[in-house]
Coordinates of C-alpha atoms in Angstrom, one line a residue:
M6 CA 8.5 2.6 6.0
S7 CA 11.2 2.9 8.3
C8 CA 13.5 0.1 9.9
S9 CA 14.7 2.1 12.4
S10 CA 12.9 1.0 15.1
S11 CA 13.8 -2.7 13.8
F12 CA 17.3 -2.2 14.0
K13 CA 16.8 -0.8 17.5
K14 CA 14.8 -3.9 18.4
S15 CA 17.4 -6.3 16.9
S16 CA 20.0 -4.2 19.0
C17 CA 18.3 -5.7 22.2
L18 CA 18.4 -9.6 22.6
S19 CA 17.4 -11.3 25.3
R20 CA 18.8 -14.6 26.2
R21 CA 15.5 -16.0 26.6
L22 CA 15.4 -16.9 22.8
S23 CA 18.5 -19.0 23.1
R24 CA 17.1 -20.8 26.0
S25 CA 14.1 -21.7 23.6
L26 CA 16.2 -22.5 21.1
R27 CA 18.3 -25.0 22.4
S28 CA 15.3 -26.3 24.1
Y29 CA 13.5 -26.3 20.8
T30 CA 16.5 -28.2 19.1
K31 CA 17.2 -30.7 21.8
T32 CA 13.2 -31.7 21.6
A33 CA 13.3 -31.7 17.7
S34 CA 16.1 -33.9 17.7
S35 CA 14.4 -36.3 20.0
G36 CA 11.2 -36.3 17.6
T37 CA 8.8 -34.9 20.3
I38 CA 8.1 -31.5 20.7
S39 CA 6.8 -30.0 23.9
T40 CA 4.2 -27.1 24.1
A41 CA 6.4 -24.7 25.6
A42 CA 8.9 -25.3 23.1
S43 CA 7.0 -25.2 20.0
Q44 CA 5.7 -21.8 20.9
P45 CA 8.8 -20.0 22.1
D46 CA 8.7 -16.0 22.6
F47 CA 10.7 -14.8 19.5
Y48 CA 13.2 -11.6 20.3
L49 CA 16.1 -10.7 18.2
A50 CA 19.8 -10.6 19.7
S51 CA 23.1 -8.3 19.8
A52 CA 26.1 -9.5 18.6
E53 CA 27.8 -9.5 21.9
E54 CA 24.8 -11.8 23.5
E55 CA 25.3 -14.3 20.3
E56 CA 29.0 -14.5 21.6
E57 CA 28.0 -15.1 25.2
G58 CA 25.4 -17.6 24.3
G59 CA 28.0 -19.4 22.0
E60 CA 25.2 -19.4 19.3
S61 CA 25.3 -17.6 16.0
W62 CA 22.2 -16.6 14.6
S63 CA 23.6 -16.3 10.8
T64 CA 24.8 -20.5 11.1
M65 CA 21.4 -21.4 12.5
L66 CA 19.9 -24.4 10.7
P67 CA 17.8 -23.5 7.6
E68 CA 14.9 -25.9 8.6
L69 CA 14.7 -24.4 12.4
L70 CA 15.3 -21.0 11.2
S71 CA 12.4 -21.3 8.4
D72 CA 10.1 -22.8 11.2
I73 CA 10.4 -19.9 13.6
L74 CA 10.1 -17.3 11.1
E75 CA 7.0 -19.0 9.6
R76 CA 5.7 -18.9 13.3
V77 CA 6.2 -15.2 13.6
E78 CA 4.9 -14.3 10.3
A79 CA 1.6 -16.2 11.0
S80 CA 1.4 -14.9 14.7
E81 CA 2.1 -11.3 14.3
D82 CA -0.5 -10.6 11.2
Q83 CA -1.0 -6.9 12.1
W84 CA 0.7 -3.9 12.9
P85 CA 2.1 -2.6 15.4
S86 CA 3.1 -6.0 16.3
R87 CA 3.9 -7.0 12.6
Q88 CA 7.2 -5.0 13.2
N89 CA 8.7 -8.2 14.7
V90 CA 8.5 -10.0 11.1
V91 CA 10.5 -6.4 10.1
A92 CA 12.8 -6.9 12.9
S93 CA 13.5 -10.5 12.0
A94 CA 14.8 -9.5 8.9
C95 CA 17.2 -7.2 10.3
V96 CA 19.2 -9.6 12.2
C97 CA 21.6 -10.5 9.5
K98 CA 21.3 -11.4 5.6
K99 CA 20.3 -14.7 5.8
W100 CA 17.6 -14.1 8.2
R101 CA 16.4 -11.4 5.8
E102 CA 16.5 -13.8 2.9
V103 CA 14.2 -16.3 4.1
T104 CA 12.0 -13.5 5.8
R105 CA 11.4 -12.4 2.2
E106 CA 10.9 -15.5 0.7
I107 CA 8.2 -16.5 3.5
V108 CA 6.3 -13.2 3.2
K109 CA 6.3 -13.6 -0.5
A110 CA 4.7 -17.2 0.1
S111 CA 1.2 -15.8 1.1
P112 CA 0.7 -13.0 -1.5
A113 CA -3.3 -13.6 -1.1
S114 CA -3.0 -12.6 2.1
G115 CA -2.5 -8.7 1.4
K116 CA -0.3 -8.0 4.5
I117 CA 1.7 -5.1 4.5
T118 CA 5.2 -6.1 5.7
F119 CA 8.0 -4.3 3.5
P120 CA 7.7 -1.3 1.0
S121 CA 7.6 -3.6 -1.8
C122 CA 4.5 -4.5 -0.4
L123 CA 2.8 -1.3 -1.1
K124 CA 3.0 -2.6 -4.7
Q125 CA 1.3 -6.2 -4.4
P126 CA -2.4 -6.7 -4.6
G127 CA -4.1 -6.2 -1.3
P128 CA -6.4 -8.9 0.6
R129 CA -8.9 -11.2 -1.8
N130 CA -11.4 -11.2 1.3
L131 CA -11.7 -8.5 3.8
P132 CA -9.9 -4.7 2.3
N133 CA -7.2 -2.8 3.9
Q134 CA -8.7 -0.2 5.7
C135 CA -6.6 3.3 5.3
I136 CA -6.9 6.8 6.4
I137 CA -5.5 9.8 4.0
T138 CA -4.9 13.2 5.8
R139 CA -4.6 16.5 3.7
N140 CA -2.6 19.4 4.6
K141 CA -4.2 22.5 2.3
K142 CA -1.2 24.6 3.3
N143 CA 1.7 22.6 1.5
S144 CA -0.9 20.5 -0.7
T145 CA 0.8 17.2 0.9
F146 CA -1.4 13.9 1.1
Y147 CA -0.3 11.2 3.8
L148 CA -1.5 7.7 3.8
Y149 CA -1.8 5.5 6.8
L150 CA -2.9 2.0 7.5
A151 CA -5.6 2.0 10.2
L152 CA -5.0 0.2 13.3
S153 CA -8.2 1.1 15.0
P154 CA -11.8 1.8 14.2
S155 CA -11.1 5.3 14.9
F156 CA -10.8 8.0 12.3
T157 CA -8.6 10.4 14.6
D158 CA -6.0 7.2 15.0
K159 CA -3.7 7.8 12.0
G160 CA -1.8 4.5 12.3
K161 CA 0.8 3.3 10.4
F162 CA 2.3 5.6 7.5
L163 CA 2.8 4.0 4.2
L164 CA 2.9 6.7 1.6
A165 CA 2.9 10.5 0.9
A166 CA 2.3 12.8 -1.8
R167 CA 2.6 16.3 -3.0
R168 CA 0.9 18.2 -5.4
Y169 CA 3.0 20.5 -8.0
R170 CA 1.9 22.7 -10.9
Q171 CA 3.9 22.1 -13.8
G172 CA 2.8 25.0 -16.2
A173 CA -0.8 24.2 -16.9
H174 CA -0.6 20.7 -15.6
I175 CA -0.7 19.3 -12.1
E176 CA 1.5 16.5 -10.8
Y177 CA 1.6 14.5 -7.6
I178 CA 4.8 13.2 -6.5
I179 CA 4.5 9.9 -4.5
S180 CA 7.1 8.9 -1.9
L181 CA 7.9 6.6 1.0
D182 CA 9.5 9.6 2.8
A183 CA 6.9 12.2 4.0
D184 CA 10.1 14.7 4.4
D185 CA 11.2 13.8 0.9
L186 CA 9.1 14.4 -1.9
S187 CA 11.1 14.5 -5.2
Q188 CA 11.5 12.4 -8.1
G189 CA 14.9 12.3 -7.9
S190 CA 14.9 10.9 -4.1
N191 CA 15.5 7.2 -3.5
A192 CA 12.2 7.3 -1.8
Y193 CA 10.3 8.0 -4.8
V194 CA 7.9 5.4 -5.9
G195 CA 5.8 7.0 -8.7
K196 CA 3.4 9.6 -9.8
L197 CA 0.0 10.9 -10.8
S198 CA -0.2 13.6 -14.1
S199 CA -3.3 15.2 -15.1
D200 CA -4.1 17.3 -18.0
F201 CA -5.1 21.0 -18.5
L202 CA -8.9 20.5 -16.9
G203 CA -7.9 17.8 -14.4
T204 CA -10.2 15.3 -15.8
N205 CA -7.6 12.8 -17.1
F206 CA -5.2 11.3 -15.2
T207 CA -2.0 8.9 -16.1
I208 CA -0.4 7.0 -13.1
F209 CA 3.4 6.7 -13.6
D210 CA 5.3 3.7 -11.2
S211 CA 9.2 4.3 -10.8
Q212 CA 9.5 0.4 -11.2
P213 CA 8.5 -1.8 -14.1
P214 CA 5.2 -3.4 -13.4
H215 CA 6.2 -6.4 -14.7
S216 CA 9.3 -8.1 -16.5
G217 CA 10.2 -6.4 -20.3
A218 CA 8.5 -3.5 -19.3
K219 CA 9.8 -0.3 -20.9
P220 CA 9.6 3.3 -19.6
G221 CA 7.6 5.8 -21.6
S222 CA 9.2 8.0 -23.9
S223 CA 6.9 11.1 -23.5
R224 CA 8.0 14.2 -21.3
A225 CA 5.8 13.3 -18.7
S226 CA 7.3 10.1 -18.3
R227 CA 10.5 11.3 -17.8
R228 CA 11.9 11.1 -14.0
F229 CA 15.0 13.2 -14.3
A230 CA 15.8 16.5 -16.7
S231 CA 19.3 15.5 -17.2
K232 CA 20.5 12.4 -18.9
Q233 CA 23.5 12.2 -16.4
I234 CA 22.4 9.9 -13.9
S235 CA 23.3 6.9 -12.0
P236 CA 22.7 3.6 -14.2
Q237 CA 21.3 2.3 -10.9
V238 CA 18.4 4.6 -10.9
P239 CA 15.8 4.2 -13.8
A240 CA 15.6 7.4 -15.9
G241 CA 11.6 7.0 -17.0
N242 CA 8.8 6.2 -15.5
F243 CA 6.3 3.2 -16.3
K244 CA 2.7 4.0 -17.4
V245 CA 0.7 1.6 -15.2
G246 CA -2.7 3.2 -15.4
Q247 CA -5.2 5.9 -17.0
L248 CA -8.1 7.6 -15.4
S249 CA -10.7 9.6 -16.9
Y250 CA -13.8 11.8 -15.3
K251 CA -16.9 12.1 -17.6
F252 CA -18.2 15.3 -18.4
N253 CA -21.7 16.1 -16.5
L254 CA -22.9 18.9 -19.1
L255 CA -26.6 18.0 -18.0
K256 CA -25.5 18.9 -14.4
S257 CA -27.4 15.9 -13.1
R258 CA -27.1 15.4 -9.5
G259 CA -24.9 12.6 -8.0
P260 CA -21.2 11.5 -7.5
R261 CA -18.3 12.0 -10.2
R262 CA -18.5 9.4 -12.7
M263 CA -14.9 7.9 -13.6
V264 CA -13.6 5.1 -15.4
C265 CA -10.2 3.7 -14.6
S266 CA -7.7 1.5 -16.6
I267 CA -5.3 -0.1 -14.6
K268 CA -2.5 -2.6 -15.0
C269 CA -2.8 -4.4 -11.8
P270 CA 0.1 -6.5 -10.5
L271 CA -0.4 -10.4 -10.3
P272 CA 0.4 -12.1 -7.1
A273 CA 3.5 -14.2 -8.9
N274 CA 4.7 -10.8 -9.7
T275 CA 5.6 -12.2 -13.5
T276 CA 3.5 -9.8 -15.3
S277 CA 0.3 -7.7 -15.0
S278 CA -3.3 -7.7 -15.8
H279 CA -5.5 -5.2 -17.3
T280 CA -8.1 -4.2 -15.1
V281 CA -11.0 -1.7 -15.9
L282 CA -12.8 -0.2 -12.6
K283 CA -15.9 2.0 -12.9
N284 CA -18.3 3.7 -10.7
K285 CA -20.7 1.9 -8.6
A286 CA -24.3 3.4 -9.5
P287 CA -25.8 5.2 -6.4
R288 CA -29.3 4.6 -5.6
W289 CA -31.8 7.3 -4.8
H290 CA -32.9 7.4 -1.1
E291 CA -36.8 8.4 -0.9
H292 CA -36.6 9.5 2.6
L293 CA -33.6 11.6 2.3
Q294 CA -34.2 12.4 -1.2
C295 CA -30.7 12.3 -2.3
W296 CA -28.4 9.5 -4.3
C297 CA -26.6 7.1 -1.6
L298 CA -24.1 4.6 -1.3
N299 CA -23.6 2.1 1.6
F300 CA -20.1 2.8 2.8
H301 CA -20.7 0.9 5.8
G302 CA -19.8 2.9 8.1
R303 CA -16.6 4.0 6.8
V304 CA -17.9 7.6 5.4
T305 CA -19.7 10.2 7.3
V306 CA -19.6 13.3 5.4
A307 CA -21.4 13.8 2.3
S308 CA -19.2 14.8 -0.5
V309 CA -18.9 14.8 -4.1
K310 CA -15.5 13.1 -3.8
N311 CA -16.9 10.2 -2.4
F312 CA -17.2 7.0 -4.7
Q313 CA -16.8 3.0 -4.8
L314 CA -15.4 1.4 -7.7
S315 CA -15.7 -2.0 -8.9
A316 CA -14.0 -4.4 -11.4
T317 CA -15.4 -5.1 -14.7
V318 CA -12.7 -7.6 -15.6
D319 CA -11.5 -10.3 -13.5
P320 CA -7.8 -10.5 -13.9
N321 CA -7.4 -14.0 -12.7
S322 CA -10.4 -15.6 -15.0
G323 CA -10.6 -12.9 -17.5
G324 CA -14.5 -13.2 -17.5
E325 CA -17.1 -10.6 -15.9
V326 CA -17.4 -10.3 -12.1
D327 CA -20.0 -9.0 -9.7
N328 CA -20.2 -5.4 -10.3
E329 CA -21.4 -5.4 -6.5
T330 CA -17.9 -6.5 -5.3
V331 CA -16.2 -2.9 -4.5
V332 CA -12.5 -3.1 -4.7
L333 CA -11.9 0.8 -3.8
Q334 CA -14.1 3.3 -2.0
F335 CA -12.9 6.5 -0.7
G336 CA -14.9 9.0 1.2
K337 CA -14.7 11.9 3.6
V338 CA -15.1 11.4 7.6
G339 CA -13.8 15.1 8.5
D340 CA -12.3 18.3 7.3
D341 CA -9.0 17.2 6.0
T342 CA -9.6 13.3 6.6
F343 CA -10.6 10.5 4.4
T344 CA -11.1 6.8 4.3
M345 CA -9.4 4.5 1.8
D346 CA -10.7 0.9 1.6
Y347 CA -8.9 -1.4 -1.2
R348 CA -8.4 -5.2 -2.0
Q349 CA -7.5 -7.2 -5.0
P350 CA -6.5 -6.5 -7.6
L351 CA -5.5 -3.0 -6.3
S352 CA -2.3 -2.4 -4.6
A353 CA -2.0 0.4 -2.0
F354 CA 0.2 2.5 -4.5
L355 CA -2.6 2.2 -7.2
A356 CA -5.5 2.8 -4.6
F357 CA -3.7 5.9 -3.2
A358 CA -3.0 7.1 -6.8
I359 CA -6.4 7.1 -7.6
C360 CA -7.7 8.8 -4.8
L361 CA -5.6 11.6 -5.3
T362 CA -7.5 12.3 -8.5
S363 CA -10.5 13.1 -6.4
F364 CA -8.9 15.9 -4.9
G365 CA -9.5 19.3 -6.7
T366 CA -12.1 21.2 -8.3
K367 CA -13.5 19.5 -11.5
L368 CA -16.4 22.2 -12.7
A369 CA -17.0 20.5 -15.8
C370 CA -17.6 17.1 -14.0
E371 CA -19.9 18.3 -11.4

């Protein structure tokens, strides 16, 4: 998630904000806030215009700054308008710290603002709707946040992954940069590793899922072949999930069956919860004479890759949950276009990794 557009925006500052802030400060000090002053248009200013206006953004009153950024965060709740929140964080260090705290204060919303949000739980109520596109020529996959109901509109780029063959195994390297897909990259966020048959997968995170977590000692969990690396870059990967496809020895018709055991992040970001995900059972449609799942219009092409997963363990209460609640659904809408909808307790990173396991032939499971 590049901030180049945000920096451009922060370099073009309108004097309208200065006038609005001065008006807001005067009315706030007198104890009354007018409607026009309480809803100013927020823009970001350049250093030259700050000096011309005689105001310094970095020395703004903390209460006033928090109030402004809270209004921006609340009003710009969806992309592309949410780029204003990112632009606010690019003004200076103080603005960045306050913006991060405000975004962090509402984890239940599942809004995607900064790259770190890709590893936070999704929304609690309505799922985040995403699009996955596939490039068969270079075995690359791209994840976008959908900005419209159209399947042809890619939307906001989030993550990219590329499939590599490591001997008899397959690995998917997941990155924030669509053009730099390597474990040594600063944009590297994790990977997915499979066994020889492509039926068992392990999800690795580049960062510890909770405080005190230690990287795996196996060869698959290593990030670099050499030990001579920067101490600021973790040398290993952290295991955050396992996924297994069940063998279909009787060749019965229906979607693939899978079981996921995931360490899902909690909103507090202090620990992680163990969650088990299983396929939602399809229903036999007498008229169509086939097994069907209700994707609510988000899937248009029949495919063995289509699936819906529900959580069998509630990470908040530790009890059973309604198996009808779908926390992740994935389906085909075109030759190389798929939809991915996820919600709590999954993050965008975990949901994307799970969906990547559906690509590829699994003769023993179909």
